[in-house]
Short mmCIF file of C-alpha atoms in Angstrom, two decimals:
data_model
loop_
_atom_site.label_atom_id
_atom_site.label_comp_id
_atom_site.label_asym_id
_atom_site.label_seq_id
_atom_site.Cartn_x
_atom_site.Cartn_y
_atom_site.Cartn_z
CA UNK J 3 120.81 83.90 16.99
CA UNK J 4 119.77 80.28 16.55
CA UNK J 5 121.73 79.35 19.67
CA UNK J 6 119.96 82.14 21.56
CA UNK J 7 116.53 80.95 20.41
CA UNK J 8 117.47 77.38 21.24
CA UNK J 9 118.53 78.50 24.71
CA UNK J 10 115.24 80.32 25.27
CA UNK J 11 113.25 77.30 24.15
CA UNK J 12 115.26 75.04 26.43
CA UNK J 13 114.58 77.37 29.33
CA UNK J 14 110.86 77.41 28.58
CA UNK J 15 110.87 73.61 28.43
CA UNK J 16 112.49 73.40 31.86
CA UNK J 17 109.91 75.83 33.29
CA UNK J 18 107.10 73.83 31.69
CA UNK J 19 108.41 70.61 33.18
CA UNK J 20 108.66 72.25 36.61
CA UNK J 21 105.08 73.49 36.34
CA UNK J 22 103.87 70.03 35.37
CA UNK J 23 105.76 68.66 38.34
CA UNK J 24 104.01 71.12 40.66
CA UNK J 25 100.67 70.05 39.30
CA UNK J 26 101.48 66.41 39.94
CA UNK J 27 102.18 67.07 43.62
CA UNK J 28 98.46 66.54 44.23
CA UNK J 29 98.52 63.08 42.73
CA UNK J 30 95.28 61.16 43.20
CA UNK J 31 95.67 58.39 45.77
CA UNK J 32 94.09 54.97 45.57
CA UNK J 33 90.98 54.58 47.78
CA UNK J 34 92.93 52.24 50.07
CA UNK J 35 95.81 54.71 50.51
CA UNK J 36 93.46 57.62 51.03
CA UNK J 37 91.30 55.85 53.61
CA UNK J 38 94.33 54.64 55.57
CA UNK J 39 95.58 58.22 55.78
CA UNK J 40 92.33 60.05 56.51
CA UNK J 41 90.09 57.75 58.57
CA UNK J 42 90.06 59.06 62.16
CA UNK J 43 88.60 57.66 65.37
CA UNK J 44 86.19 60.00 67.15
CA UNK J 45 84.58 60.16 70.58
CA UNK J 46 80.88 60.74 71.19
CA UNK J 47 81.48 61.84 74.80
CA UNK J 48 84.59 64.05 74.56
CA UNK J 49 85.29 67.15 72.48
CA UNK J 50 87.14 66.67 69.21
CA UNK J 51 90.63 68.08 68.73
CA UNK J 52 91.48 70.59 66.01
CA UNK J 53 91.82 68.94 62.62
CA UNK J 54 89.45 66.07 63.36
CA UNK J 55 87.07 67.14 60.59
CA UNK J 56 89.84 67.70 58.07
CA UNK J 57 89.48 70.34 55.36
CA UNK J 58 86.78 72.85 56.36
CA UNK J 59 88.37 76.14 55.32
CA UNK J 60 86.12 77.17 52.44
CA UNK J 61 82.76 76.45 54.06
CA UNK J 62 80.21 78.83 55.54
CA UNK J 63 77.35 76.37 56.12
CA UNK J 64 77.79 72.91 57.67
CA UNK J 65 74.90 70.45 57.44
CA UNK J 66 74.81 67.05 59.16
CA UNK J 67 72.40 64.39 57.88
CA UNK J 68 70.86 62.28 60.63
CA UNK J 69 68.34 59.57 61.44
CA UNK J 70 65.72 61.26 63.61
CA UNK J 71 65.43 60.15 67.23
CA UNK J 72 68.71 58.19 67.44
CA UNK J 73 70.88 58.58 70.56
CA UNK J 74 74.21 58.40 68.72
CA UNK J 75 73.07 61.11 66.31
CA UNK J 76 72.19 63.45 69.20
CA UNK J 77 75.63 62.89 70.72
CA UNK J 78 77.36 63.52 67.39
CA UNK J 79 75.40 66.75 67.03
CA UNK J 80 76.81 67.96 70.35
CA UNK J 81 80.38 67.21 69.28
CA UNK J 82 79.86 68.93 65.93
CA UNK J 83 78.47 72.06 67.59
CA UNK J 84 81.43 72.23 69.98
CA UNK J 85 83.96 71.63 67.21
CA UNK J 86 82.50 74.08 64.72
CA UNK J 87 82.07 76.77 67.37
CA UNK J 88 85.66 76.42 68.58
CA UNK J 89 87.54 75.80 65.35
CA UNK J 90 85.35 77.31 62.61
CA UNK J 91 83.66 80.26 64.29
CA UNK J 92 80.12 78.94 63.81
CA UNK J 93 77.71 81.07 65.86
CA UNK J 94 74.32 80.36 64.25
CA UNK J 95 72.38 77.10 64.47
CA UNK J 96 69.63 76.20 62.01
CA UNK J 97 67.13 73.44 62.75
CA UNK J 98 64.52 71.29 61.04
CA UNK J 99 61.94 73.02 63.24
CA UNK J 100 59.42 75.70 62.36
CA UNK J 101 60.22 79.41 62.51
CA UNK J 102 57.94 79.60 65.57
CA UNK J 103 59.67 76.72 67.34
CA UNK J 104 62.98 78.39 66.54
CA UNK J 105 61.88 81.58 68.28
CA UNK J 106 60.72 79.66 71.36
CA UNK J 107 63.82 77.46 71.57
CA UNK J 108 66.13 80.43 70.94
CA UNK J 109 64.68 82.08 74.03
CA UNK J 110 65.15 78.83 75.95
CA UNK J 111 68.86 78.45 75.10
CA UNK J 112 69.41 82.06 76.21
CA UNK J 113 67.37 81.92 79.44
CA UNK J 114 66.90 78.30 80.50
CA UNK J 115 63.19 78.86 81.20
CA UNK J 116 62.07 75.25 81.60
CA UNK J 117 58.45 75.95 80.62
CA UNK J 118 59.56 76.89 77.11
CA UNK J 119 61.27 73.54 76.60
CA UNK J 120 58.51 71.42 78.16
CA UNK J 121 55.87 73.23 76.09
CA UNK J 122 57.88 72.50 72.96
CA UNK J 123 58.30 68.84 73.88
CA UNK J 124 54.61 68.41 74.66
CA UNK J 125 53.67 69.99 71.34
CA UNK J 126 55.66 67.43 69.29
CA UNK J 127 54.14 64.33 70.91
CA UNK J 128 53.74 61.61 68.31
CA UNK J 129 56.61 62.84 66.11
CA UNK J 130 60.08 61.36 65.61
CA UNK J 131 61.49 64.13 67.80
CA UNK J 132 59.40 63.30 70.87
CA UNK J 133 62.29 61.61 72.67
CA UNK J 134 64.37 61.83 75.82
CA UNK J 135 67.33 62.48 73.54
CA UNK J 136 65.68 65.57 72.07
CA UNK J 137 64.90 66.95 75.53
CA UNK J 138 68.38 66.22 76.86
CA UNK J 139 69.99 67.71 73.76
CA UNK J 140 68.33 71.07 74.31
CA UNK J 141 69.17 70.93 78.02
CA UNK J 142 72.80 70.37 77.01
CA UNK J 143 72.65 73.15 74.41
CA UNK J 144 71.46 75.67 77.00
CA UNK J 145 74.20 74.64 79.44
CA UNK J 146 76.86 74.75 76.74
CA UNK J 147 75.64 78.16 75.59
CA UNK J 148 75.86 79.55 79.13
CA UNK J 149 79.49 78.40 79.30
CA UNK J 150 80.38 80.68 76.37
CA UNK J 151 81.32 84.38 76.61
CA UNK J 152 78.15 86.46 76.81
CA UNK J 153 78.76 88.34 73.58
CA UNK J 154 79.72 85.23 71.62
CA UNK J 155 76.91 82.81 72.40
CA UNK J 156 75.10 80.64 69.92
CA UNK J 157 71.73 81.61 68.46
CA UNK J 158 69.26 79.32 66.75
CA UNK J 159 66.65 79.58 64.02
CA UNK J 160 63.96 77.20 62.83
CA UNK J 161 63.42 76.83 59.08
CA UNK J 162 60.68 74.25 58.61
CA UNK J 163 56.90 74.51 58.15
CA UNK J 164 54.48 75.40 60.96
CA UNK J 165 53.55 71.83 61.85
CA UNK J 166 52.73 72.53 65.53
CA UNK J 167 49.96 75.12 65.63
CA UNK J 168 50.21 75.68 69.39
CA UNK J 169 53.84 76.71 68.94
CA UNK J 170 52.81 79.11 66.17
CA UNK J 171 50.33 80.80 68.47
CA UNK J 172 52.82 80.89 71.36
CA UNK J 173 55.54 82.50 69.23
CA UNK J 174 53.12 85.13 67.89
CA UNK J 175 52.06 85.93 71.45
CA UNK J 176 55.71 86.27 72.48
CA UNK J 177 56.37 88.63 69.60
CA UNK J 178 53.36 90.70 70.63
CA UNK J 179 54.47 91.09 74.24
CA UNK J 180 57.02 93.75 75.15
CA UNK J 181 60.14 92.30 76.67
CA UNK J 182 59.28 88.67 75.92
CA UNK J 183 61.52 88.28 72.91
CA UNK J 184 65.20 89.14 72.94
CA UNK J 185 66.15 92.32 71.11
CA UNK J 186 68.31 89.97 69.05
CA UNK J 187 65.33 89.35 66.79
CA UNK J 188 65.25 93.01 65.80
CA UNK J 189 62.07 94.32 64.21
CA UNK J 190 59.34 92.02 65.42
CA UNK J 191 57.03 92.49 62.47
CA UNK J 192 59.36 90.85 59.98
CA UNK J 193 59.31 87.72 62.16
CA UNK J 194 55.52 87.81 62.41
CA UNK J 195 55.37 88.11 58.64
CA UNK J 196 57.79 85.20 58.28
CA UNK J 197 55.63 83.00 60.55
CA UNK J 198 52.49 83.87 58.61
CA UNK J 199 54.17 83.03 55.30
CA UNK J 200 55.36 79.80 56.88
CA UNK J 201 51.81 78.99 57.97
CA UNK J 202 50.56 79.57 54.43
CA UNK J 203 53.14 77.12 53.08
CA UNK J 204 52.09 74.57 55.71
CA UNK J 205 48.50 74.57 54.45
CA UNK J 206 49.78 74.26 50.88
CA UNK J 207 51.89 71.30 52.01
CA UNK J 208 48.82 69.63 53.53
CA UNK J 209 46.75 70.24 50.41
CA UNK J 210 49.46 68.60 48.27
CA UNK J 211 49.46 65.38 50.26
CA UNK J 212 51.94 66.16 53.07
CA UNK J 213 54.83 64.03 51.80
CA UNK J 214 57.69 64.00 54.34
CA UNK J 215 60.25 64.63 51.61
CA UNK J 216 58.32 67.16 49.50
CA UNK J 217 59.97 69.76 47.30
CA UNK J 218 57.78 72.39 48.94
CA UNK J 219 59.40 71.67 52.32
CA UNK J 220 62.93 71.95 50.97
CA UNK J 221 62.07 75.12 49.05
CA UNK J 222 60.48 76.63 52.14
CA UNK J 223 63.46 75.80 54.36
CA UNK J 224 65.76 77.39 51.79
CA UNK J 225 63.59 80.51 51.64
CA UNK J 226 63.61 80.77 55.44
CA UNK J 227 67.36 80.25 55.52
CA UNK J 228 67.93 83.13 53.09
CA UNK J 229 65.75 85.30 55.33
CA UNK J 230 68.14 84.57 58.21
CA UNK J 231 71.26 84.73 56.04
CA UNK J 232 70.39 88.24 54.83
CA UNK J 233 70.65 89.38 58.45
CA UNK J 234 74.00 87.64 59.06
CA UNK J 235 75.70 87.36 55.64
CA UNK J 236 79.16 87.05 57.20
CA UNK J 237 78.08 84.45 59.75
CA UNK J 238 78.75 80.73 59.75
CA UNK J 239 75.93 78.23 60.25
CA UNK J 240 75.45 74.64 61.39
CA UNK J 241 72.33 72.51 61.21
CA UNK J 242 71.43 68.83 61.63
CA UNK J 243 68.54 67.67 59.45
CA UNK J 244 67.06 64.44 58.16
CA UNK J 245 69.79 63.03 55.91
CA UNK J 246 68.01 63.56 52.59
CA UNK J 247 67.81 67.34 53.11
CA UNK J 248 71.61 67.59 53.38
CA UNK J 249 72.69 66.08 50.05
CA UNK J 250 74.24 68.51 47.57
CA UNK J 251 72.73 66.68 44.60
CA UNK J 252 69.57 64.74 43.87
CA UNK J 253 69.73 61.08 44.86
CA UNK J 254 67.00 58.48 44.92
CA UNK J 255 68.82 56.89 47.86
CA UNK J 256 66.44 55.14 50.25
CA UNK J 257 64.03 58.08 50.25
CA UNK J 258 62.03 57.27 47.11
CA UNK J 259 61.78 60.91 46.07
CA UNK J 260 60.91 61.99 42.56
CA UNK J 261 63.64 62.39 39.95
CA UNK J 262 65.05 65.91 40.09
CA UNK J 263 64.02 66.71 43.67
CA UNK J 264 66.40 69.40 44.97
CA UNK J 265 67.31 68.88 48.64
CA UNK J 266 67.67 71.86 50.98
CA UNK J 267 71.48 71.74 50.82
CA UNK J 268 71.47 71.62 47.02
CA UNK J 269 69.28 74.73 46.90
CA UNK J 270 71.80 76.63 49.03
CA UNK J 271 74.79 75.36 47.02
CA UNK J 272 73.35 75.75 43.53
CA UNK J 273 75.17 77.66 40.80
CA UNK J 274 74.86 81.42 41.19
CA UNK J 275 74.16 81.23 44.92
CA UNK J 276 76.10 83.25 47.50
CA UNK J 277 77.01 79.86 48.97
CA UNK J 278 78.14 77.98 45.86
CA UNK J 279 80.97 75.72 47.03
CA UNK J 280 80.53 76.86 50.63
CA UNK J 281 78.14 74.16 51.90
CA UNK J 282 79.67 71.15 53.65
CA UNK J 283 77.49 68.03 53.88
CA UNK J 284 78.28 65.57 56.70
CA UNK J 285 76.53 62.20 56.56
CA UNK J 286 75.91 60.42 59.88
CA UNK J 287 76.07 56.75 58.86
CA UNK J 288 74.70 54.30 61.45
CA UNK J 289 76.40 51.17 60.16
CA UNK J 290 74.31 48.77 62.26
CA UNK J 291 71.36 49.53 59.95
CA UNK J 292 72.15 47.32 56.95
CA UNK J 293 69.53 48.99 54.74
CA UNK J 294 70.74 52.54 55.26
CA UNK J 295 72.31 54.43 52.34
CA UNK J 296 72.80 51.22 50.36
CA UNK J 297 73.88 53.17 47.28
CA UNK J 298 77.05 54.49 48.93
CA UNK J 299 80.37 54.11 47.13
CA UNK J 300 81.68 50.55 47.23
CA UNK J 301 85.05 51.49 48.75
CA UNK J 302 83.36 53.33 51.62
CA UNK J 303 80.80 50.57 52.10
CA UNK J 304 83.66 48.09 52.54
CA UNK J 305 84.86 50.04 55.59
CA UNK J 306 82.08 48.56 57.70
CA UNK J 307 83.82 45.21 57.94
CA UNK J 308 87.46 46.04 57.21
CA UNK J 309 88.53 49.25 58.91
CA UNK J 310 86.11 50.33 61.62
CA UNK J 311 86.49 47.42 64.05
CA UNK J 312 83.75 48.52 66.39
CA UNK J 313 84.86 52.15 66.62
CA UNK J 314 83.17 55.42 65.70
CA UNK J 315 85.12 57.02 62.87
CA UNK J 316 85.14 60.10 60.65
CA UNK J 317 86.30 60.11 57.04
CA UNK J 318 86.88 63.43 55.30
CA UNK J 319 86.35 62.87 51.58
CA UNK J 320 87.67 66.20 50.30
CA UNK J 321 91.32 66.16 51.36
CA UNK J 322 94.35 66.57 49.08
CA UNK J 323 94.70 63.61 46.73
CA UNK J 324 91.16 62.36 47.32
CA UNK J 325 90.00 59.76 44.78
CA UNK J 326 86.43 60.49 45.85
CA UNK J 327 86.40 63.92 44.24
CA UNK J 328 86.58 62.99 40.58
CA UNK J 329 87.11 59.27 40.15
CA UNK J 330 85.20 57.13 42.61
CA UNK J 331 81.48 57.36 42.01
CA UNK J 332 78.19 57.16 43.85
CA UNK J 333 75.84 54.82 41.99
CA UNK J 334 72.59 56.24 40.63
CA UNK J 335 69.86 54.74 38.55
CA UNK J 336 70.35 57.09 35.61
CA UNK J 337 73.76 58.68 36.16
CA UNK J 338 76.99 58.33 38.08
CA UNK J 339 78.57 61.17 40.07
CA UNK J 340 81.62 61.55 42.30
CA UNK J 341 80.85 60.93 45.97
CA UNK J 342 81.92 64.48 46.85
CA UNK J 343 79.15 65.84 44.65
CA UNK J 344 76.83 64.61 47.42
CA UNK J 345 78.74 64.72 50.71
CA UNK J 346 82.15 65.86 51.98
CA UNK J 347 82.40 64.03 55.31
CA UNK J 348 81.06 60.74 56.68
CA UNK J 349 80.72 59.97 60.39
CA UNK J 350 80.53 56.20 60.86
CA UNK J 351 78.52 55.38 64.00
CA UNK J 352 78.67 51.81 65.28
CA UNK J 353 75.28 51.74 67.01
CA UNK J 354 71.81 52.98 66.19
CA UNK J 355 70.00 53.23 69.52
CA UNK J 356 66.44 54.49 69.39
CA UNK J 357 65.96 57.17 72.03
CA UNK J 358 63.15 56.48 74.53
CA UNK J 359 59.95 58.46 74.20
CA UNK J 360 59.90 61.72 76.17
CA UNK J 361 56.68 60.59 77.81
CA UNK J 362 58.18 57.37 79.21
#
């Protein structure tokens, strides 16, 4: 009997050792090893091949953080849209534009009616988006959309406040005119109601001092996103926003926001959300700007001089064996968190070329 018990215990020990061995297969790599294995060169002019972005399987929403009005960021946005459409089934685009602007630009990317795009561009004169790059991006988006199968084209939605009042009026007029808005928008009244709620939040934003990075803006964009999400709960989404809005945790960063400010991405990804763990944050890092994102992890910061060598690169931080998930930290004034608590991918862009004004 003792021999039998001893044999059983020996067998259990062997099984336990095997299980431990399986767990150790995902051994954490050193930052140097991990970067050597996962840093990939990318093109800003040609489509990216499958696997370029690394691990993307669990995500439903992809958010890229940009510098507004930068040529390289517009080009990266094009490549991301192509890649995510082709390899991840993304069909819905969300933008840091108002609900009204989203309605107008959605009609443009389905019809190519030039007046819609020029009216939009004229309405944003004086803003960071009033650039040749912005205009050419939407021209490209229309052309790309027309190259896709008719029943599988992209659709876009604006989420931000009603900053441009002429666009608000134009969208309401479109919704009030039979045949002017695609049936895709369904019941028109719910969109009118959404615009009016958006307008109310805009006036509240103004009364509170109109800070560019206000909690009201992020809350409002999240509320508008859930309005869209409820209509397409199985859909996948991509959006490119000002970088701060795409962090999955609060960071003081270079934005000088108040402690505890919850960015748009964090509101989507928060505990208890339908999207917990399903939001992928992609930071567009223009390395020629020495002051940008100066709190980034020291190992990643060192890439600027050691590994990039004048090339545009993408580093996926959430691959097997990543030291950036639970060891390497992002410095904060009051706490330290793993880099992947904030972002999952970094696109390193060599240049930071300001796009010419649309009016030039």
